[in-house]
Amino acid sequence: MGAKTLNINIKDEQQRAMDAIKAQGLRVLVCNGTGCIANGSNDVIARFKELGADVSVLTQKDKMTIVPTGCHGFCEQGVLVIIPDLDITYVKVKPADVDEIVDSHIKNGKPVERLLYTSPKTGEHIHKNEDIEFYARQTRTSLANCGKINAECIDEAIAMHAYEALAKVLEQNDPDAVIEEIEKSGLRGRGGGGFPTGRKWRFTANNRGGKSYVVCNGDEGDPGAFMDRSVMEGDPHKLLEGMAIAGFAIGSDEAYIYVRAEYPLAIKRLKIAIEQAESRGYLGKNIMGSDFSFEIHIKEGAGAFVCGEETALIASIEGERGMPRPKPPFPANKGLFGRPTLINNVETLANVPVIIRKGAEWFNAFGTETSKGTKTFALTGEVNNTGLIEVPMGTTLREIVFDIGGGIRNGKKFKAVQIGGPSGGCLTEEHLDLPMDYDNLIKAGAMVGSGGLVVMNEDTCIVEVARFFMHFTQSESCGKCVPCREGTKNMLKILEKIVRGQGEMKDLDTLEELALAVKEGSLCGLGKTAPNPVLSTLKYFRDEYIAHIKEKRCPAGVCTALKTIRIEETECKGCTKCARTCPVGAISGTVKNPHKIDQSKCIKCGACLEACPFKAIKQS
Amino acid sequence: MTASTRDSADWKRVDGIIDTYSAKKSNLIAILQRVQEEFRYLPEDIMTYIGTKIDGLSPATVYGVATFYAQFSLEPKGKYIIKCCDGTACHVRGSMPVYMSLKQRFGLEDGTFTSKDGLFTVETVSCLGACGLAPVVVINDKVYPQMTTDAMKIIIDTILDEEKGE
């Protein structure tokens, strides 16, 4: 084979892109991810643009450029506005705040204090992005550019090293060396199972010669996880580059990205990125003048969780019902359209370019003995700082929840963390200092999964959460194999009975028996992992199950069948506020007379509890 | 099934969609998605037609695919499609009261999703990936963050006012 000379000098391209960015003057980064758009970021951008036209009076720089970026990860604080040259991050920016930012800070150098992030611990205002605890303890590699670049502009990505790794492998022209490097890095699949990525590449590469495919699994179906969405929306070129490198390594010239239909913005930005990369010669025929050609298509999913399973995903790309197929044959031998196929998840592929560019040693310096590199987690639920984070493997739960997450909201008590979505399990207080990696989590009865971390406090009912996940997997079970189809249905029935207060003690044994049968007997990952939330909650919170069964009591006060909301007649002043608040019109009464709740209409949402100014409404 | 009352303009639209995807079996899902966008649901006669038009497909296969994926609806949907996210984060932060209040408001019994006037369809989705803003509700393509039953009531009132104004 031997080294190749390319017709694009990537270093020159980088320099050109960086010069173009410098010429933009003062860069104002406005987060334009799904979360911030919901909070009004398009209006913020529009207002900045209106004011940005007035460049003559800017004192900091003679020009201002508004850069709509992908997700910063700190969604709860959106809309986020970051001005790197001024070393400042503004949070919760509304369109009406834009004038003040421009007048006070950009023109006169005086930061707008009220729009700064306030530390929940010290109450201090924080100016710099890297001083905010949420960011300070993160190590971002796959998310490195998310929130820093305009995802719809290829030059911004090139300035941040996009396609440098691809140029490197095309120049060296040695596919086996690429696979060796990925093997040495210790990268494991970030989509759930944690299978060594290099080994998967090697299996597929063994079938070099005929037609083969690279498939990127962007069917991020786990409720509570959104890292893949962020990468696709915020830094699509990193993913495309990772796929092209994979294609070169295994000898494939065609690829598919399977994206959930629920992610329209990701689909739009990927399409733009593919078009731009093709027009510049980073994708398509004879990439950068080499012999390597690579074409990427996008396939939209249609709402089926099971399509995250690789063989089901292949069936779905082929236009069929997304049902899993028995393995073997493994996709590496017989996958898409019957050809050898390499399937990796978005985050896994997004780690590839940096491994090639900086080397396997750089990458495997992060992490633990068996789990290398960094991992993204979607930190949500009852925690102060919710959002997307990336930390070295082996970081403890305590650091994530209490340092990065800023602790539990409203001063409540930590109860548990649900990790890995419907396939994962619960971690409790005793696991707070456990280094989080693939193997430790499996030992604790959970799994990294896709990395959804939902924090729960004392007001969360664990039994209800188990029922919630079982309801999810039951309705997403494709019905092909009996253990999963019938087993999840019966497990759900039992859990529903328990939260209704009709459970019996022997139900717990049946539940455990069923769980093990479903785990053992199911065809694919969905069924094999579906019982995990039940098993792990039974292990750590058995007393809560027993309280529901024996005392007919929900310790967290969540399960609606086990609670009633009523108005204390002697305390009600008849202000009518509760009646006006009730979304279902269950409260009746006249002014200055005690009100009453019609229990048959009440949905126990608790809205009246919060609305009552006299605390006359009680829940029991 | 071919003795349909559908006018020729509809069939032209369907042909147009099939042609953009070069009548390939592997593009069935994409074709159904475009048809649903055009007609707001998947009419039975159109599914049958697609099944006979594309090589390697039968009406039964098309029906099988259409019923497998949650995105497809065999009944007309409302003008406003309200998706209540019930992913883990939204669930923990109270998505169900919001959903229940909507069902109650539109008088939707279990198993029905569209209001009698055909204006609103209320459904749950498992995760929209905007977990930091939980609970989230999406109406058509607009995302509403941190929803409460109160806020939902105001949003629906506003939509109804706009509808009356039109």
Short mmCIF file of N, CA, C and O in Angstrom, two decimals, chain A residues 49 68 75 263 304 338 341 366 396 478 498 545 603 610:
data_model
loop_
_atom_site.label_atom_id
_atom_site.label_comp_id
_atom_site.label_asym_id
_atom_site.label_seq_id
_atom_site.Cartn_x
_atom_site.Cartn_y
_atom_site.Cartn_z
N LYS A 49 -28.96 39.99 16.28
CA LYS A 49 -28.68 40.33 14.88
C LYS A 49 -29.14 41.74 14.56
O LYS A 49 -28.45 42.47 13.88
N PRO A 68 -24.87 30.84 16.20
CA PRO A 68 -25.80 29.89 16.81
C PRO A 68 -25.09 28.55 16.96
O PRO A 68 -24.57 28.01 15.99
N CYS A 75 -28.84 22.75 29.87
CA CYS A 75 -30.13 23.13 29.31
C CYS A 75 -31.01 23.90 30.28
O CYS A 75 -31.76 24.78 29.91
N TYR A 263 -36.03 13.53 16.56
CA TYR A 263 -34.93 14.49 16.56
C TYR A 263 -34.85 15.26 15.24
O TYR A 263 -33.87 15.13 14.50
N ALA A 304 -39.77 3.42 17.40
CA ALA A 304 -39.80 2.08 17.98
C ALA A 304 -38.50 1.90 18.75
O ALA A 304 -37.43 1.90 18.16
N GLY A 338 -27.84 -8.26 3.88
CA GLY A 338 -27.09 -9.51 3.86
C GLY A 338 -25.58 -9.35 3.76
O GLY A 338 -24.86 -10.33 3.60
N THR A 341 -21.56 -5.83 8.11
CA THR A 341 -21.96 -4.49 8.54
C THR A 341 -21.36 -4.17 9.90
O THR A 341 -21.39 -4.98 10.82
N PHE A 366 -7.18 8.37 30.26
CA PHE A 366 -8.40 8.63 31.02
C PHE A 366 -9.06 7.31 31.38
O PHE A 366 -8.98 6.34 30.63
N THR A 396 -16.84 9.20 40.40
CA THR A 396 -17.83 8.64 41.32
C THR A 396 -19.18 9.35 41.16
O THR A 396 -19.25 10.48 40.69
N CYS A 478 -41.40 -5.97 20.98
CA CYS A 478 -41.89 -6.10 19.61
C CYS A 478 -42.81 -7.30 19.45
O CYS A 478 -43.52 -7.42 18.47
N ILE A 498 -49.58 -3.74 42.67
CA ILE A 498 -48.93 -3.28 43.90
C ILE A 498 -49.13 -1.77 44.09
O ILE A 498 -49.45 -1.33 45.18
N TYR A 545 -41.60 -1.82 48.61
CA TYR A 545 -42.58 -2.74 48.04
C TYR A 545 -43.47 -3.27 49.16
O TYR A 545 -44.68 -3.34 49.04
N ILE A 603 -57.84 14.01 40.12
CA ILE A 603 -56.77 13.20 39.53
C ILE A 603 -55.52 13.22 40.42
O ILE A 603 -54.46 12.74 40.04
N GLU A 610 -50.48 23.17 46.21
CA GLU A 610 -49.53 24.27 46.09
C GLU A 610 -50.23 25.61 46.01
O GLU A 610 -49.69 26.63 46.42
#
